[in-house]
mmCIF file of C-alpha atoms and ligand atoms in Angstrom:
data_model
loop_
_atom_site.group_PDB
_atom_site.id
_atom_site.type_symbol
_atom_site.label_atom_id
_atom_site.label_comp_id
_atom_site.label_asym_id
_atom_site.label_seq_id
_atom_site.Cartn_x
_atom_site.Cartn_y
_atom_site.Cartn_z
ATOM 1 C CA MET A 119 45.102 19.367 1.523
ATOM 2 C CA PRO A 120 43.110 21.673 -0.826
ATOM 3 C CA GLU A 121 39.365 21.115 -0.667
ATOM 4 C CA SER A 122 39.309 20.316 -4.407
ATOM 5 C CA VAL A 123 41.103 17.084 -3.600
ATOM 6 C CA THR A 124 38.736 16.136 -0.803
ATOM 7 C CA THR A 125 35.278 17.146 -2.088
ATOM 8 C CA GLY A 126 35.410 15.019 -5.244
ATOM 9 C CA ARG A 127 32.908 16.948 -7.333
ATOM 10 C CA ARG A 128 31.702 14.803 -10.230
ATOM 11 C CA PRO A 129 31.729 16.041 -13.822
ATOM 12 C CA SER A 130 29.076 14.930 -16.302
ATOM 13 C CA ALA A 131 29.701 14.682 -20.034
ATOM 14 C CA ARG A 132 27.995 17.385 -22.061
ATOM 15 C CA ARG A 133 27.101 17.901 -25.705
ATOM 16 C CA PHE A 134 27.871 21.357 -27.048
ATOM 17 C CA LEU A 135 27.017 23.117 -30.292
ATOM 18 C CA VAL A 136 29.461 25.788 -31.473
ATOM 19 C CA CYS A 137 30.151 27.898 -34.568
ATOM 20 C CA GLU A 138 33.650 28.616 -35.857
ATOM 21 C CA PRO A 139 34.560 32.346 -35.821
ATOM 22 C CA ARG A 140 35.560 32.343 -39.512
ATOM 23 C CA HIS A 141 33.513 35.494 -40.174
ATOM 24 C CA PHE A 142 33.764 36.988 -36.696
ATOM 25 C CA ALA A 143 34.101 40.806 -36.592
ATOM 26 C CA VAL A 144 32.735 43.830 -34.769
ATOM 27 C CA GLN A 145 30.696 45.588 -37.454
ATOM 28 C CA TYR A 146 27.869 47.165 -35.433
ATOM 29 C CA ALA A 147 27.347 48.087 -31.785
ATOM 30 C CA ILE A 148 24.451 46.463 -29.925
ATOM 31 C CA ASN A 149 26.035 46.344 -26.452
ATOM 32 C CA PRO A 150 28.496 48.628 -24.605
ATOM 33 C CA TRP A 151 31.491 46.359 -25.299
ATOM 34 C CA MET A 152 31.238 46.711 -29.070
ATOM 35 C CA ARG A 153 33.136 49.460 -30.898
ATOM 36 C CA PRO A 154 32.903 49.032 -34.650
ATOM 37 C CA ASP A 155 36.233 50.848 -35.125
ATOM 38 C CA THR A 156 38.162 48.287 -33.010
ATOM 39 C CA PRO A 157 39.916 45.795 -35.251
ATOM 40 C CA VAL A 158 39.516 42.146 -34.394
ATOM 41 C CA ASP A 159 42.507 39.840 -34.826
ATOM 42 C CA VAL A 160 40.738 37.042 -36.674
ATOM 43 C CA ASP A 161 43.694 34.650 -36.445
ATOM 44 C CA LEU A 162 43.962 35.160 -32.693
ATOM 45 C CA ALA A 163 40.189 34.741 -32.359
ATOM 46 C CA GLN A 164 40.458 31.450 -34.262
ATOM 47 C CA GLU A 165 43.297 30.240 -32.021
ATOM 48 C CA GLN A 166 41.437 31.207 -28.850
ATOM 49 C CA TRP A 167 38.256 29.532 -30.032
ATOM 50 C CA GLN A 168 40.153 26.360 -31.005
ATOM 51 C CA SER A 169 41.654 26.244 -27.521
ATOM 52 C CA LEU A 170 38.135 26.307 -26.045
ATOM 53 C CA ILE A 171 37.094 23.394 -28.262
ATOM 54 C CA ARG A 172 40.248 21.452 -27.302
ATOM 55 C CA ALA A 173 39.559 22.113 -23.612
ATOM 56 C CA TYR A 174 35.993 20.769 -23.945
ATOM 57 C CA ARG A 175 37.074 17.667 -25.834
ATOM 58 C CA SER A 176 39.984 16.897 -23.537
ATOM 59 C CA HIS A 177 37.553 16.968 -20.595
ATOM 60 C CA GLY A 178 35.288 14.409 -22.236
ATOM 61 C CA HIS A 179 32.640 16.647 -23.815
ATOM 62 C CA THR A 180 31.163 16.243 -27.300
ATOM 63 C CA VAL A 181 31.325 19.230 -29.623
ATOM 64 C CA ASP A 182 29.187 19.660 -32.753
ATOM 65 C CA THR A 183 29.536 22.571 -35.139
ATOM 66 C CA VAL A 184 27.181 24.622 -37.228
ATOM 67 C CA GLU A 185 28.565 26.131 -40.443
ATOM 68 C CA PRO A 186 29.343 29.874 -40.126
ATOM 69 C CA VAL A 187 27.806 32.217 -42.699
ATOM 70 C CA PRO A 188 29.508 35.347 -44.116
ATOM 71 C CA GLY A 189 27.878 38.610 -43.075
ATOM 72 C CA LEU A 190 26.787 37.254 -39.681
ATOM 73 C CA PRO A 191 29.751 38.231 -37.468
ATOM 74 C CA ASP A 192 27.979 37.331 -34.194
ATOM 75 C CA MET A 193 26.949 33.854 -35.315
ATOM 76 C CA VAL A 194 29.882 32.495 -33.288
ATOM 77 C CA PHE A 195 27.770 33.188 -30.178
ATOM 78 C CA ALA A 196 25.921 29.889 -30.393
ATOM 79 C CA ALA A 197 24.349 30.218 -26.937
ATOM 80 C CA ASN A 198 21.915 32.804 -28.270
ATOM 81 C CA SER A 199 20.347 30.509 -30.861
ATOM 82 C CA ALA A 200 18.186 28.350 -28.599
ATOM 83 C CA VAL A 201 17.681 26.736 -25.224
ATOM 84 C CA VAL A 202 17.398 22.954 -25.158
ATOM 85 C CA VAL A 203 15.966 21.009 -22.224
ATOM 86 C CA ALA A 204 15.256 17.267 -22.391
ATOM 87 C CA GLY A 205 15.591 17.251 -26.165
ATOM 88 C CA ARG A 206 13.059 20.067 -26.660
ATOM 89 C CA VAL A 207 14.369 23.061 -28.573
ATOM 90 C CA PHE A 208 13.038 26.569 -27.955
ATOM 91 C CA GLY A 209 14.542 28.687 -30.744
ATOM 92 C CA SER A 210 15.433 32.363 -30.851
ATOM 93 C CA LEU A 211 14.116 35.685 -32.115
ATOM 94 C CA PHE A 212 16.812 38.340 -31.889
ATOM 95 C CA HIS A 213 16.275 41.882 -30.701
ATOM 96 C CA ALA A 214 18.775 43.337 -33.183
ATOM 97 C CA PRO A 215 17.812 43.115 -36.874
ATOM 98 C CA GLU A 216 21.493 42.423 -37.664
ATOM 99 C CA ARG A 217 21.279 39.073 -35.833
ATOM 100 C CA ARG A 218 17.807 37.947 -36.919
ATOM 101 C CA PRO A 219 18.973 35.744 -39.819
ATOM 102 C CA GLU A 220 20.982 33.545 -37.404
ATOM 103 C CA SER A 221 17.880 31.875 -35.947
ATOM 104 C CA ALA A 222 16.822 30.047 -39.112
ATOM 105 C CA LEU A 223 20.390 28.789 -39.695
ATOM 106 C CA TYR A 224 20.544 27.203 -36.250
ATOM 107 C CA ASP A 225 16.965 25.889 -36.618
ATOM 108 C CA THR A 226 18.110 24.118 -39.790
ATOM 109 C CA TRP A 227 20.974 22.495 -37.880
ATOM 110 C CA PHE A 228 18.637 21.297 -35.115
ATOM 111 C CA LYS A 229 16.106 19.914 -37.599
ATOM 112 C CA ALA A 230 18.834 18.032 -39.485
ATOM 113 C CA ALA A 231 19.970 16.619 -36.132
ATOM 114 C CA GLY A 232 16.453 15.283 -35.544
ATOM 115 C CA TYR A 233 14.937 17.936 -33.262
ATOM 116 C CA ASP A 234 11.685 19.866 -33.641
ATOM 117 C CA VAL A 235 12.210 23.559 -33.070
ATOM 118 C CA HIS A 236 9.706 25.905 -31.473
ATOM 119 C CA ARG A 237 9.932 29.296 -33.179
ATOM 120 C CA PRO A 238 9.228 31.930 -30.538
ATOM 121 C CA GLU A 239 6.738 34.726 -31.065
ATOM 122 C CA ASN A 240 8.528 37.127 -28.728
ATOM 123 C CA VAL A 241 12.073 38.450 -28.627
ATOM 124 C CA CYS A 242 14.301 35.955 -26.867
ATOM 125 C CA GLU A 243 17.972 35.167 -27.223
ATOM 126 C CA GLY A 244 18.329 31.529 -26.195
ATOM 127 C CA GLU A 245 20.721 30.596 -23.434
ATOM 128 C CA GLY A 246 21.975 34.168 -23.392
ATOM 129 C CA ASP A 247 18.942 34.917 -21.207
ATOM 130 C CA LEU A 248 17.398 31.514 -20.459
ATOM 131 C CA VAL A 249 19.439 29.442 -18.034
ATOM 132 C CA TRP A 250 18.370 25.908 -17.109
ATOM 133 C CA THR A 251 19.299 25.037 -13.532
ATOM 134 C CA GLY A 252 17.972 21.482 -13.456
ATOM 135 C CA ARG A 253 14.775 22.693 -11.768
ATOM 136 C CA TYR A 254 13.954 26.138 -13.114
ATOM 137 C CA VAL A 255 14.582 28.267 -16.126
ATOM 138 C CA LEU A 256 16.164 31.446 -14.796
ATOM 139 C CA ALA A 257 15.144 34.070 -17.310
ATOM 140 C CA GLY A 258 16.774 37.464 -17.831
ATOM 141 C CA THR A 259 14.996 40.527 -19.141
ATOM 142 C CA GLY A 260 15.733 44.232 -19.329
ATOM 143 C CA PHE A 261 17.841 44.472 -22.464
ATOM 144 C CA ARG A 262 16.990 41.647 -24.867
ATOM 145 C CA THR A 263 14.609 38.788 -23.992
ATOM 146 C CA THR A 264 11.117 40.027 -23.091
ATOM 147 C CA ARG A 265 8.776 39.025 -20.259
ATOM 148 C CA GLU A 266 6.304 37.805 -22.870
ATOM 149 C CA ALA A 267 8.992 35.377 -24.006
ATOM 150 C CA HIS A 268 9.420 34.180 -20.399
ATOM 151 C CA ARG A 269 5.739 33.223 -20.369
ATOM 152 C CA GLU A 270 6.121 31.502 -23.702
ATOM 153 C CA VAL A 271 9.112 29.532 -22.361
ATOM 154 C CA GLN A 272 7.138 28.387 -19.319
ATOM 155 C CA GLU A 273 4.220 27.225 -21.477
ATOM 156 C CA PHE A 274 6.611 25.379 -23.772
ATOM 157 C CA PHE A 275 8.714 23.535 -21.196
ATOM 158 C CA GLY A 276 6.246 23.275 -18.314
ATOM 159 C CA HIS A 277 9.033 24.119 -15.890
ATOM 160 C CA PRO A 278 8.910 27.135 -13.577
ATOM 161 C CA VAL A 279 10.404 30.223 -15.170
ATOM 162 C CA ILE A 280 11.894 32.729 -12.761
ATOM 163 C CA SER A 281 12.002 36.217 -14.279
ATOM 164 C CA LEU A 282 15.037 38.278 -13.305
ATOM 165 C CA THR A 283 15.582 41.906 -14.250
ATOM 166 C CA LEU A 284 19.021 42.975 -15.463
ATOM 167 C CA VAL A 285 19.940 46.607 -14.782
ATOM 168 C CA ASP A 286 23.533 47.169 -15.948
ATOM 169 C CA PRO A 287 24.044 47.466 -19.731
ATOM 170 C CA HIS A 288 27.474 45.815 -19.483
ATOM 171 C CA PHE A 289 25.622 42.670 -18.381
ATOM 172 C CA TYR A 290 22.887 42.783 -20.979
ATOM 173 C CA HIS A 291 22.406 39.003 -21.141
ATOM 174 C CA LEU A 292 21.756 36.831 -18.090
ATOM 175 C CA ASP A 293 24.730 34.625 -18.993
ATOM 176 C CA THR A 294 27.086 37.583 -18.491
ATOM 177 C CA ALA A 295 25.933 37.894 -14.865
ATOM 178 C CA LEU A 296 25.177 34.331 -13.742
ATOM 179 C CA PHE A 297 26.061 30.722 -14.458
ATOM 180 C CA VAL A 298 25.066 27.327 -13.137
ATOM 181 C CA LEU A 299 27.750 25.414 -11.259
ATOM 182 C CA ASP A 300 25.775 22.276 -10.775
ATOM 183 C CA ALA A 301 22.387 21.288 -12.206
ATOM 184 C CA GLY A 302 22.219 18.077 -10.170
ATOM 185 C CA PRO A 303 21.120 17.453 -6.577
ATOM 186 C CA GLU A 304 23.680 20.014 -5.421
ATOM 187 C CA GLU A 305 22.130 22.647 -7.708
ATOM 188 C CA ASN A 306 23.955 25.918 -7.276
ATOM 189 C CA ILE A 307 24.864 29.075 -9.157
ATOM 190 C CA VAL A 308 27.403 31.889 -9.287
ATOM 191 C CA TYR A 309 26.240 35.454 -9.895
ATOM 192 C CA TYR A 310 27.140 39.113 -9.716
ATOM 193 C CA PRO A 311 24.410 40.687 -7.537
ATOM 194 C CA GLU A 312 24.750 44.287 -8.769
ATOM 195 C CA ALA A 313 23.762 43.240 -12.282
ATOM 196 C CA PHE A 314 20.200 42.621 -10.998
ATOM 197 C CA SER A 315 17.343 44.784 -9.736
ATOM 198 C CA PRO A 316 16.903 44.735 -5.920
ATOM 199 C CA GLY A 317 13.870 42.436 -6.128
ATOM 200 C CA SER A 318 15.640 40.004 -8.448
ATOM 201 C CA ARG A 319 18.631 39.949 -6.090
ATOM 202 C CA GLU A 320 16.290 38.968 -3.284
ATOM 203 C CA VAL A 321 14.788 36.192 -5.384
ATOM 204 C CA LEU A 322 18.257 34.802 -6.117
ATOM 205 C CA ALA A 323 19.256 35.012 -2.450
ATOM 206 C CA ARG A 324 16.123 33.078 -1.433
ATOM 207 C CA LEU A 325 16.526 30.395 -4.090
ATOM 208 C CA TYR A 326 20.302 30.017 -3.741
ATOM 209 C CA PRO A 327 21.416 30.932 -0.216
ATOM 210 C CA ASP A 328 24.675 29.074 -0.809
ATOM 211 C CA ALA A 329 25.490 30.701 -4.163
ATOM 212 C CA VAL A 330 28.982 31.944 -4.959
ATOM 213 C CA LEU A 331 28.914 35.735 -5.308
ATOM 214 C CA ALA A 332 31.229 37.382 -7.809
ATOM 215 C CA THR A 333 32.779 40.859 -7.736
ATOM 216 C CA ARG A 334 32.522 43.552 -10.376
ATOM 217 C CA ASP A 335 36.085 42.774 -11.474
ATOM 218 C CA ASP A 336 35.127 39.119 -11.988
ATOM 219 C CA ALA A 337 32.081 40.204 -13.974
ATOM 220 C CA MET A 338 33.986 42.752 -16.101
ATOM 221 C CA ALA A 339 36.521 39.996 -16.890
ATOM 222 C CA PHE A 340 33.592 37.876 -18.204
ATOM 223 C CA GLY A 341 34.053 35.448 -15.328
ATOM 224 C CA LEU A 342 30.281 34.932 -15.090
ATOM 225 C CA ASN A 343 30.192 33.786 -18.699
ATOM 226 C CA SER A 344 31.576 30.406 -17.685
ATOM 227 C CA VAL A 345 30.613 26.809 -18.397
ATOM 228 C CA SER A 346 30.645 24.213 -15.620
ATOM 229 C CA ASP A 347 30.351 20.451 -16.035
ATOM 230 C CA GLY A 348 29.783 19.948 -12.319
ATOM 231 C CA ARG A 349 33.509 19.779 -11.579
ATOM 232 C CA HIS A 350 35.499 21.701 -14.191
ATOM 233 C CA VAL A 351 34.661 25.345 -14.714
ATOM 234 C CA PHE A 352 35.816 26.716 -18.076
ATOM 235 C CA ILE A 353 36.473 30.308 -17.101
ATOM 236 C CA ALA A 354 38.148 33.519 -18.311
ATOM 237 C CA PRO A 355 41.702 33.638 -16.858
ATOM 238 C CA ARG A 356 41.368 37.230 -15.617
ATOM 239 C CA ALA A 357 38.523 36.291 -13.260
ATOM 240 C CA GLU A 358 41.153 35.326 -10.711
ATOM 241 C CA ALA A 359 39.258 36.068 -7.506
ATOM 242 C CA LEU A 360 36.294 34.034 -8.696
ATOM 243 C CA ALA A 361 38.510 31.132 -9.782
ATOM 244 C CA ALA A 362 40.064 31.078 -6.295
ATOM 245 C CA ARG A 363 36.615 30.965 -4.680
ATOM 246 C CA LEU A 364 35.540 28.125 -6.948
ATOM 247 C CA ASP A 365 38.662 26.199 -6.052
ATOM 248 C CA GLU A 366 37.812 26.615 -2.339
ATOM 249 C CA ARG A 367 34.371 25.136 -3.081
ATOM 250 C CA GLY A 368 35.919 22.070 -4.681
ATOM 251 C CA TYR A 369 35.575 23.035 -8.352
ATOM 252 C CA VAL A 370 38.461 22.945 -10.782
ATOM 253 C CA PRO A 371 38.852 26.156 -12.814
ATOM 254 C CA VAL A 372 40.021 25.557 -16.394
ATOM 255 C CA PRO A 373 41.186 28.932 -17.750
ATOM 256 C CA VAL A 374 40.439 29.631 -21.412
ATOM 257 C CA ASP A 375 41.221 33.089 -22.800
ATOM 258 C CA LEU A 376 38.672 34.442 -25.293
ATOM 259 C CA SER A 377 39.810 38.088 -25.085
ATOM 260 C CA GLU A 378 39.144 38.795 -28.782
ATOM 261 C CA PHE A 379 35.484 37.899 -28.296
ATOM 262 C CA GLN A 380 35.139 40.313 -25.410
ATOM 263 C CA LYS A 381 35.386 43.070 -28.058
ATOM 264 C CA ALA A 382 31.921 41.895 -29.153
ATOM 265 C CA GLY A 383 30.654 41.461 -25.596
ATOM 266 C CA GLY A 384 31.060 37.685 -25.631
ATOM 267 C CA GLY A 385 32.941 34.969 -23.780
ATOM 268 C CA ILE A 386 33.075 31.235 -23.166
ATOM 269 C CA LYS A 387 29.389 30.602 -22.479
ATOM 270 C CA CYS A 388 28.271 32.871 -25.302
ATOM 271 C CA CYS A 389 30.202 30.635 -27.715
ATOM 272 C CA THR A 390 28.597 27.473 -26.324
ATOM 273 C CA GLN A 391 25.090 26.064 -26.791
ATOM 274 C CA GLU A 392 24.369 23.075 -24.568
ATOM 275 C CA ILE A 393 22.250 20.328 -26.067
ATOM 276 C CA ARG A 394 20.524 18.508 -23.220
ATOM 277 C CA SER A 395 19.028 15.395 -24.752
HETATM 278 N N1 LIG B 663 27.622 40.816 -29.909
HETATM 279 C C1 LIG B 663 26.699 39.859 -29.413
HETATM 280 C C2 LIG B 663 25.390 40.543 -29.017
HETATM 281 O O1 LIG B 663 25.434 41.642 -28.518
HETATM 282 C C3 LIG B 663 27.273 39.123 -28.241
HETATM 283 C C4 LIG B 663 26.421 38.004 -27.753
HETATM 284 C C5 LIG B 663 26.965 37.332 -26.539
HETATM 285 N N2 LIG B 663 26.252 36.170 -26.229
HETATM 286 C C6 LIG B 663 25.846 35.808 -25.011
HETATM 287 N N3 LIG B 663 25.314 34.641 -24.856
HETATM 288 N N4 LIG B 663 25.909 36.632 -23.997
HETATM 289 O O2 LIG B 663 24.327 40.025 -29.217
#
């Protein structure tokens, strides 16, 4: 009998904030995946994005949407707008001037939904680099979010912030190199070790000796940009080796193809902000 049948991992219902890719395009290059001359199939992007939303809803998750704005082609990447822990919203301040206007638009959504928003003083890109594990905020730096922002995050939440240095430009945000499988008592993560500096790798190995390690192929297929609800893992279909390993650990991979978004350096998690109330 496959272990997934016997381990009985329990999902928990999540609330997600997303932004329809109505104005999605690749118009500038701020990471190695982006080539402004590559056309994006907007209809296919829409279909792929809708299939992600359907997958979330059919697994019992709540999905809210923020209205997309013309001229902000990366606004679909909702994860970058904030990090929310226990109803407290730490907003964003983008590195690239092209993305800076997105922050205020998401702040407006949060305020209308009844949340106060902390406007950061230092460059930080929300859940792209700030990953809540249930105990710590794992915080990426090296390409976007700064160490000063990590300190600001720790002061704001009062939870330990673990700074991790990213070294490979393909994995410029922490959520392209690592995701949380389970934020409950069985807290665990998946990551691609080579995306991190040697010291950061050691930190991860000490904190998560039982972590699932991904290969470069998994990482290049955006397999680390996944969303887990504790049982189901919404994952890029080409991250086959990783999906097989997750299945062995008792998780249920739910493949969702967002290939059009990879042209902008984004995937499933990038399109998904989690609101933890
Ligand atoms: N083109 C966007 C950027 O470079 C992609 C953002 C992906 N988001 C993420 N959470 N990794 O900023």
